[in-house]
mmCIF file of C-alpha atoms in Angstrom:
data_model
loop_
_atom_site.group_PDB
_atom_site.id
_atom_site.type_symbol
_atom_site.label_atom_id
_atom_site.label_comp_id
_atom_site.label_asym_id
_atom_site.label_seq_id
_atom_site.Cartn_x
_atom_site.Cartn_y
_atom_site.Cartn_z
ATOM 1 C CA MET A 1 0.000 0.000 0.000
ATOM 2 C CA SER A 2 2.788 2.407 0.893
ATOM 3 C CA SER A 3 4.084 2.056 -2.649
ATOM 4 C CA LEU A 4 1.000 3.949 -3.756
ATOM 5 C CA LEU A 5 0.366 6.079 -0.714
ATOM 6 C CA LEU A 6 3.836 7.537 -0.217
ATOM 7 C CA PRO A 7 4.204 8.929 -3.751
ATOM 8 C CA LEU A 8 0.720 10.432 -3.529
ATOM 9 C CA LEU A 9 1.451 11.932 -0.118
ATOM 10 C CA GLY A 10 4.819 13.260 -1.303
ATOM 11 C CA GLY A 11 3.145 14.756 -4.340
ATOM 12 C CA ALA A 12 0.431 16.340 -2.221
ATOM 13 C CA LEU A 13 3.125 17.939 -0.029
ATOM 14 C CA ILE A 14 4.834 19.320 -3.129
ATOM 15 C CA GLY A 15 1.510 20.734 -4.348
ATOM 16 C CA LEU A 16 0.865 22.215 -0.914
ATOM 17 C CA SER A 17 4.324 23.817 -0.852
ATOM 18 C CA ALA A 18 3.823 25.342 -4.297
ATOM 19 C CA SER A 19 0.472 26.693 -3.075
ATOM 20 C CA LEU A 20 1.927 28.165 0.111
ATOM 21 C CA LEU A 21 4.757 29.885 -1.767
ATOM 22 C CA LEU A 22 2.188 31.498 -4.046
ATOM 23 C CA LEU A 23 -0.169 32.384 -1.209
ATOM 24 C CA PHE A 24 2.476 33.920 1.081
ATOM 25 C CA ASN A 25 5.271 35.059 -1.230
ATOM 26 C CA GLY A 26 3.350 35.420 -4.479
ATOM 27 C CA ARG A 27 5.975 33.307 -6.219
ATOM 28 C CA ILE A 28 5.866 30.333 -8.526
ATOM 29 C CA ALA A 29 7.653 27.315 -7.044
ATOM 30 C CA GLY A 30 9.839 26.521 -10.016
ATOM 31 C CA ILE A 31 13.154 25.445 -8.571
ATOM 32 C CA SER A 32 15.227 26.248 -11.651
ATOM 33 C CA GLY A 33 13.639 29.692 -11.869
ATOM 34 C CA ILE A 34 14.307 30.339 -8.185
ATOM 35 C CA ALA A 35 17.932 29.200 -8.473
ATOM 36 C CA GLY A 36 18.553 30.884 -11.831
ATOM 37 C CA GLY A 37 17.217 34.155 -10.447
ATOM 38 C CA LEU A 38 20.155 34.239 -8.047
ATOM 39 C CA PHE A 39 22.256 35.391 -10.989
ATOM 40 C CA GLY A 40 19.847 38.103 -12.056
ATOM 41 C CA GLY A 41 21.460 40.811 -9.953
ATOM 42 C CA MET A 42 18.132 42.366 -9.004
ATOM 43 C CA LYS A 43 17.860 44.137 -5.686
ATOM 44 C CA GLY A 44 15.912 42.437 -2.916
ATOM 45 C CA GLU A 45 15.548 39.271 -4.964
ATOM 46 C CA ARG A 46 18.268 37.125 -3.485
ATOM 47 C CA GLY A 47 17.066 36.738 0.090
ATOM 48 C CA TRP A 48 13.921 34.710 -0.408
ATOM 49 C CA ARG A 49 15.570 32.622 -3.135
ATOM 50 C CA LEU A 50 18.499 31.686 -0.903
ATOM 51 C CA ALA A 51 16.091 31.001 1.964
ATOM 52 C CA PHE A 52 13.990 28.671 -0.174
ATOM 53 C CA LEU A 53 17.003 26.776 -1.549
ATOM 54 C CA GLY A 54 18.494 26.635 1.956
ATOM 55 C CA GLY A 55 15.154 25.217 3.096
ATOM 56 C CA LEU A 56 15.456 22.479 0.487
ATOM 57 C CA VAL A 57 18.887 21.502 1.811
ATOM 58 C CA GLY A 58 17.585 21.826 5.384
ATOM 59 C CA GLY A 59 14.687 19.522 4.541
ATOM 60 C CA GLY A 60 17.240 17.110 3.115
ATOM 61 C CA LEU A 61 19.183 17.187 6.385
ATOM 62 C CA LEU A 62 15.952 16.505 8.273
ATOM 63 C CA LEU A 63 15.227 13.532 6.001
ATOM 64 C CA ARG A 64 18.772 12.286 6.500
ATOM 65 C CA VAL A 65 18.177 12.182 10.249
ATOM 66 C CA VAL A 66 14.615 10.876 10.470
ATOM 67 C CA TRP A 67 14.306 8.824 7.278
ATOM 68 C CA PRO A 68 17.641 8.283 5.527
ATOM 69 C CA GLU A 69 16.178 5.686 3.126
ATOM 70 C CA THR A 70 14.450 8.493 1.239
ATOM 71 C CA LEU A 71 17.825 9.753 -0.004
ATOM 72 C CA GLY A 72 19.405 7.636 -2.700
ATOM 73 C CA THR A 73 22.723 8.057 -4.441
ATOM 74 C CA SER A 74 23.461 8.385 -8.119
ATOM 75 C CA HIS A 75 25.148 5.598 -10.024
ATOM 76 C CA ALA A 76 26.692 7.891 -12.589
ATOM 77 C CA PRO A 77 29.675 6.256 -14.255
ATOM 78 C CA GLY A 78 32.038 9.167 -13.673
ATOM 79 C CA SER A 79 32.521 12.844 -12.967
ATOM 80 C CA GLY A 80 32.447 13.851 -16.648
ATOM 81 C CA TRP A 81 28.981 12.341 -16.851
ATOM 82 C CA LEU A 82 27.808 14.327 -13.814
ATOM 83 C CA VAL A 83 29.271 17.594 -15.100
ATOM 84 C CA ALA A 84 27.694 17.120 -18.539
ATOM 85 C CA ALA A 85 24.313 16.280 -17.014
ATOM 86 C CA GLY A 86 24.496 19.242 -14.622
ATOM 87 C CA LEU A 87 25.384 21.677 -17.407
ATOM 88 C CA LEU A 88 22.555 20.361 -19.596
ATOM 89 C CA VAL A 89 20.060 20.711 -16.745
ATOM 90 C CA GLY A 90 21.326 24.190 -15.860
ATOM 91 C CA VAL A 91 21.336 25.613 -19.394
ATOM 92 C CA GLY A 92 18.231 23.702 -20.496
ATOM 93 C CA THR A 93 16.024 24.791 -17.610
ATOM 94 C CA ARG A 94 16.980 28.442 -18.095
ATOM 95 C CA LEU A 95 16.532 28.377 -21.861
ATOM 96 C CA GLY A 96 13.215 26.555 -21.460
ATOM 97 C CA ASN A 97 12.216 28.668 -18.446
ATOM 98 C CA GLY A 98 11.400 25.839 -16.098
ATOM 99 C CA CYS A 99 11.913 22.318 -14.877
ATOM 100 C CA THR A 100 9.884 19.478 -13.398
ATOM 101 C CA SER A 101 8.416 21.707 -10.692
ATOM 102 C CA GLY A 102 7.903 24.935 -12.639
ATOM 103 C CA HIS A 103 6.481 23.412 -15.805
ATOM 104 C CA GLY A 104 5.501 19.932 -14.624
ATOM 105 C CA VAL A 105 3.596 20.999 -11.519
ATOM 106 C CA CYS A 106 2.929 24.753 -11.379
ATOM 107 C CA GLY A 107 2.510 25.328 -15.106
ATOM 108 C CA LEU A 108 0.379 22.270 -15.773
ATOM 109 C CA ALA A 109 -1.853 23.032 -12.780
ATOM 110 C CA ARG A 110 -2.370 26.510 -14.231
ATOM 111 C CA GLY A 111 -3.279 25.022 -17.604
ATOM 112 C CA SER A 112 -0.329 26.637 -19.392
ATOM 113 C CA ARG A 113 0.167 25.469 -22.966
ATOM 114 C CA ARG A 114 3.892 26.298 -22.784
ATOM 115 C CA SER A 115 4.277 24.094 -19.724
ATOM 116 C CA PHE A 116 2.369 21.279 -21.392
ATOM 117 C CA VAL A 117 4.707 21.351 -24.389
ATOM 118 C CA ALA A 118 7.800 21.665 -22.162
ATOM 119 C CA THR A 119 6.730 18.776 -19.910
ATOM 120 C CA LEU A 120 6.040 16.468 -22.861
ATOM 121 C CA THR A 121 9.401 17.455 -24.358
ATOM 122 C CA PHE A 122 11.587 16.846 -21.305
ATOM 123 C CA MET A 123 9.764 13.619 -20.456
ATOM 124 C CA ALA A 124 10.347 12.423 -24.021
ATOM 125 C CA THR A 125 14.048 13.336 -24.215
ATOM 126 C CA GLY A 126 14.549 11.995 -20.669
ATOM 127 C CA ALA A 127 12.988 8.665 -21.643
ATOM 128 C CA LEU A 128 14.993 8.551 -24.887
ATOM 129 C CA THR A 129 18.208 9.240 -22.978
ATOM 130 C CA VAL A 130 17.518 6.455 -20.485
ATOM 131 C CA PHE A 131 16.612 4.127 -23.340
ATOM 132 C CA PHE A 132 19.857 4.924 -25.123
ATOM 133 C CA VAL A 133 22.040 4.614 -22.014
ATOM 134 C CA ARG A 134 20.416 1.477 -20.622
ATOM 135 C CA HIS A 135 19.334 -0.474 -23.664
ATOM 136 C CA VAL A 136 21.683 0.641 -26.435
ATOM 137 C CA LEU A 137 24.955 1.495 -24.651
ATOM 138 C CA GLY A 138 24.173 -0.941 -21.836
ATOM 139 C CA SER A 139 23.593 -3.951 -24.033
ATOM 140 C CA ALA A 140 26.557 -3.083 -26.245
ATOM 141 C CA GLY A 141 28.931 -3.045 -23.280
ATOM 142 C CA MET B 23 11.975 39.349 6.753
ATOM 143 C CA LYS B 24 8.714 37.428 7.127
ATOM 144 C CA ALA B 25 8.791 36.642 3.419
ATOM 145 C CA ILE B 26 12.285 35.176 3.788
ATOM 146 C CA VAL B 27 11.254 32.993 6.729
ATOM 147 C CA SER B 28 8.177 31.848 4.841
ATOM 148 C CA ALA B 29 10.225 30.947 1.746
ATOM 149 C CA GLY B 30 12.655 28.972 3.924
ATOM 150 C CA LEU B 31 9.891 27.005 5.651
ATOM 151 C CA VAL B 32 8.172 26.256 2.352
ATOM 152 C CA GLY B 33 11.520 25.031 1.037
ATOM 153 C CA VAL B 34 11.733 22.544 3.921
ATOM 154 C CA LEU B 35 8.191 21.313 3.237
ATOM 155 C CA PHE B 36 8.928 21.004 -0.481
ATOM 156 C CA ALA B 37 12.023 18.919 0.301
ATOM 157 C CA LEU B 38 9.976 16.581 2.515
ATOM 158 C CA GLY B 39 7.500 16.122 -0.321
ATOM 159 C CA LEU B 40 10.261 15.300 -2.799
ATOM 160 C CA GLY B 41 11.833 12.866 -0.329
ATOM 161 C CA LEU B 42 8.604 11.040 0.579
ATOM 162 C CA GLY B 43 7.627 10.880 -3.074
ATOM 163 C CA GLY B 44 10.884 9.191 -4.047
ATOM 164 C CA MET B 45 12.194 11.990 -6.280
ATOM 165 C CA THR B 46 15.464 12.061 -4.334
ATOM 166 C CA HIS B 47 16.281 8.525 -5.491
ATOM 167 C CA PRO B 48 18.014 8.984 -8.861
ATOM 168 C CA GLU B 49 17.607 5.273 -9.593
ATOM 169 C CA LYS B 50 13.857 5.543 -9.038
ATOM 170 C CA VAL B 51 13.646 8.557 -11.323
ATOM 171 C CA LEU B 52 15.553 6.709 -14.043
ATOM 172 C CA GLY B 53 13.200 3.759 -13.517
ATOM 173 C CA PHE B 54 10.285 6.104 -14.171
ATOM 174 C CA LEU B 55 11.915 7.340 -17.381
ATOM 175 C CA ASP B 56 12.759 3.784 -18.457
ATOM 176 C CA VAL B 57 9.483 3.233 -20.264
ATOM 177 C CA MET B 58 11.034 0.597 -22.560
ATOM 178 C CA GLY B 59 12.489 -1.405 -19.675
ATOM 179 C CA ARG B 60 11.184 -2.194 -16.213
ATOM 180 C CA TRP B 61 9.002 0.886 -15.893
ATOM 181 C CA ASP B 62 8.400 2.221 -12.396
ATOM 182 C CA PRO B 63 5.218 4.312 -12.696
ATOM 183 C CA SER B 64 5.108 5.490 -9.067
ATOM 184 C CA LEU B 65 6.515 8.929 -9.841
ATOM 185 C CA ALA B 66 3.454 9.608 -11.981
ATOM 186 C CA LEU B 67 1.539 9.479 -8.684
ATOM 187 C CA VAL B 68 3.866 12.128 -7.222
ATOM 188 C CA MET B 69 3.115 14.394 -10.127
ATOM 189 C CA GLY B 70 -0.590 13.572 -9.964
ATOM 190 C CA GLY B 71 -0.747 14.350 -6.256
ATOM 191 C CA ALA B 72 1.132 17.617 -6.678
ATOM 192 C CA LEU B 73 -0.950 18.686 -9.659
ATOM 193 C CA GLY B 74 -4.235 17.829 -7.958
ATOM 194 C CA VAL B 75 -3.504 19.779 -4.802
ATOM 195 C CA HIS B 76 -2.044 22.774 -6.613
ATOM 196 C CA ALA B 77 -4.837 22.943 -9.204
ATOM 197 C CA LEU B 78 -7.455 22.919 -6.416
ATOM 198 C CA PHE B 79 -5.560 25.685 -4.642
ATOM 199 C CA LEU B 80 -5.388 27.787 -7.818
ATOM 200 C CA ARG B 81 -9.167 27.554 -8.218
ATOM 201 C CA TRP B 82 -9.707 28.546 -4.630
ATOM 202 C CA SER B 83 -7.148 31.362 -4.740
ATOM 203 C CA ARG B 84 -8.826 33.291 -7.556
ATOM 204 C CA ARG B 85 -10.550 35.483 -5.017
ATOM 205 C CA TRP B 86 -7.189 36.617 -3.580
ATOM 206 C CA LYS B 87 -6.000 39.974 -4.850
ATOM 207 C CA ALA B 88 -2.499 39.864 -3.393
ATOM 208 C CA PRO B 89 -0.283 37.396 -1.551
ATOM 209 C CA VAL B 90 0.004 37.646 2.240
ATOM 210 C CA LEU B 91 3.615 38.821 2.410
ATOM 211 C CA ALA B 92 4.222 40.476 -0.950
ATOM 212 C CA ALA B 93 2.752 43.268 -3.029
ATOM 213 C CA ARG B 94 1.569 41.159 -5.943
ATOM 214 C CA PHE B 95 1.518 37.725 -7.509
ATOM 215 C CA ALA B 96 4.334 37.044 -9.937
ATOM 216 C CA SER B 97 2.952 36.030 -13.285
ATOM 217 C CA PRO B 98 4.736 34.165 -16.062
ATOM 218 C CA SER B 99 5.979 36.637 -18.634
ATOM 219 C CA HIS B 100 5.796 34.357 -21.650
ATOM 220 C CA SER B 101 2.819 32.931 -23.452
ATOM 221 C CA ARG B 102 4.147 31.680 -26.784
ATOM 222 C CA VAL B 103 5.437 28.212 -27.449
ATOM 223 C CA ASP B 104 8.744 28.912 -29.170
ATOM 224 C CA GLY B 105 12.036 27.323 -30.120
ATOM 225 C CA SER B 106 13.767 28.327 -26.892
ATOM 226 C CA LEU B 107 11.114 26.584 -24.816
ATOM 227 C CA VAL B 108 11.330 23.338 -26.762
ATOM 228 C CA THR B 109 15.133 23.339 -27.133
ATOM 229 C CA GLY B 110 15.624 24.157 -23.461
ATOM 230 C CA ALA B 111 13.176 21.501 -22.295
ATOM 231 C CA ALA B 112 14.800 18.946 -24.612
ATOM 232 C CA LEU B 113 18.299 19.668 -23.250
ATOM 233 C CA PHE B 114 17.006 19.530 -19.690
ATOM 234 C CA GLY B 115 15.413 16.136 -20.349
ATOM 235 C CA VAL B 116 18.702 14.717 -21.627
ATOM 236 C CA GLY B 117 20.567 15.902 -18.520
ATOM 237 C CA TRP B 118 17.768 14.572 -16.298
ATOM 238 C CA GLY B 119 17.912 11.189 -18.021
ATOM 239 C CA LEU B 120 21.701 10.942 -17.709
ATOM 240 C CA VAL B 121 21.821 11.092 -13.912
ATOM 241 C CA GLY B 122 18.278 11.209 -12.545
ATOM 242 C CA TYR B 123 18.408 14.543 -10.755
ATOM 243 C CA CYS B 124 16.243 17.504 -11.654
ATOM 244 C CA PRO B 125 16.950 20.825 -9.890
ATOM 245 C CA GLY B 126 14.784 20.401 -6.757
ATOM 246 C CA PRO B 127 15.981 16.935 -5.720
ATOM 247 C CA ALA B 128 19.572 17.957 -6.483
ATOM 248 C CA PHE B 129 19.381 20.646 -3.791
ATOM 249 C CA VAL B 130 17.712 18.275 -1.316
ATOM 250 C CA ALA B 131 20.300 15.564 -1.980
ATOM 251 C CA LEU B 132 23.128 17.983 -1.195
ATOM 252 C CA ALA B 133 22.320 17.040 2.404
ATOM 253 C CA THR B 134 23.821 13.600 1.781
ATOM 254 C CA GLY B 135 27.243 15.201 1.444
ATOM 255 C CA GLU B 136 27.978 12.894 -1.503
ATOM 256 C CA GLN B 137 30.523 14.199 -3.951
ATOM 257 C CA ASP B 138 28.410 13.125 -6.946
ATOM 258 C CA VAL B 139 25.504 15.381 -5.975
ATOM 259 C CA LEU B 140 27.803 18.284 -5.227
ATOM 260 C CA MET B 141 29.431 17.964 -8.620
ATOM 261 C CA PHE B 142 26.065 17.757 -10.366
ATOM 262 C CA ALA B 143 24.622 20.733 -8.454
ATOM 263 C CA LEU B 144 27.675 22.932 -9.049
ATOM 264 C CA SER B 145 27.622 22.102 -12.768
ATOM 265 C CA MET B 146 23.921 22.908 -12.880
ATOM 266 C CA LEU B 147 24.508 26.313 -11.256
ATOM 267 C CA ALA B 148 27.438 26.883 -13.639
ATOM 268 C CA GLY B 149 25.100 26.119 -16.540
ATOM 269 C CA MET B 150 22.601 28.679 -15.240
ATOM 270 C CA LEU B 151 25.371 31.250 -14.869
ATOM 271 C CA LEU B 152 26.662 30.517 -18.383
ATOM 272 C CA PHE B 153 23.170 31.023 -19.713
ATOM 273 C CA ARG B 154 22.974 34.349 -17.905
ATOM 274 C CA PHE B 155 26.264 35.514 -19.481
ATOM 275 C CA TRP B 156 25.102 34.344 -22.864
ATOM 276 C CA THR B 157 21.784 36.248 -22.742
ATOM 277 C CA ARG B 158 23.621 39.342 -21.505
ATOM 278 C CA PHE B 159 26.118 39.050 -24.330
ATOM 279 C CA ARG B 160 23.326 38.633 -26.872
ATOM 280 C CA ALA B 161 21.492 41.628 -25.459
ATOM 281 C CA SER B 162 24.664 43.740 -25.596
ATOM 282 C CA VAL B 163 25.202 42.988 -29.280
ATOM 283 C CA GLY B 164 21.599 43.926 -30.034
ATOM 284 C CA GLY B 165 19.866 40.613 -29.457
ATOM 285 C CA SER B 166 16.245 40.107 -30.275
ATOM 286 C CA PRO B 167 13.542 41.115 -27.802
ATOM 287 C CA ASP B 168 12.529 37.453 -27.779
ATOM 288 C CA ALA B 169 15.557 36.491 -25.720
ATOM 289 C CA PRO B 170 14.273 34.816 -22.560
ATOM 290 C CA ARG B 171 14.315 37.129 -19.613
ATOM 291 C CA PRO B 172 16.451 35.616 -16.885
ATOM 292 C CA ASP B 173 14.279 36.953 -14.091
ATOM 293 C CA CYS B 174 11.041 35.114 -14.744
ATOM 294 C CA ALA B 175 10.210 31.834 -13.128
ATOM 295 C CA GLN B 176 8.563 30.072 -16.043
#
């Protein structure tokens, strides 16, 4: 049962958080937008962004103490792989103005056509990448 | 000050949601994207749960004129589906599929202290910074008004 309940509960918490950020701060809970805005150089914009991202790390520390099984590790084959993936995520989310949270949750909930297209696109290229790595490269090696 | 505290607390709650949902397990995320292999559909429930709650909230919040701790609601500044949106989302998906971290879980997983996450997160921030330099450079050489504004969330 928990295999169904936990993801739903986790999702509900994410939806609640996005709602609270909008209700109290008037902001859209898109993580890449919040992080990318750190480099915008606008006055009075850094504080809440750093607080939110710090909260994410703080929540991670809390999870590490009370429920460490929720934190998994990557099985990336090497540091070049991690750097390439990080750069792609960083540039891609800024160019496309959003990530899983901004487009996939906030945008879709709002009924945004842009977010619908973006979500379909990153799901598709994500699935293609995993297919290539696991079933083409994987079976070749 | 209140707005900063509120953002921090919401960040903690968001992290708990990601953790309970399984988004902070890169292997689980890759299993969700592995539609041609042993597909793990549970992350669709995370998205469903998040979407359901947030969509209900958005309906209810229409009567609100302003947020509690800020002057106005931020609104997305774009409305057109364009090449930047699709190219950016496509690149993001490839990076997501390579390691299994999207931006939110990457920040949460920094708490593990693992070198892999740190390297991913720093590269991601470097990518965002590079993008910022690039848009600035384009603007300085008379770039088009369509260039994505770096200050909007979506």
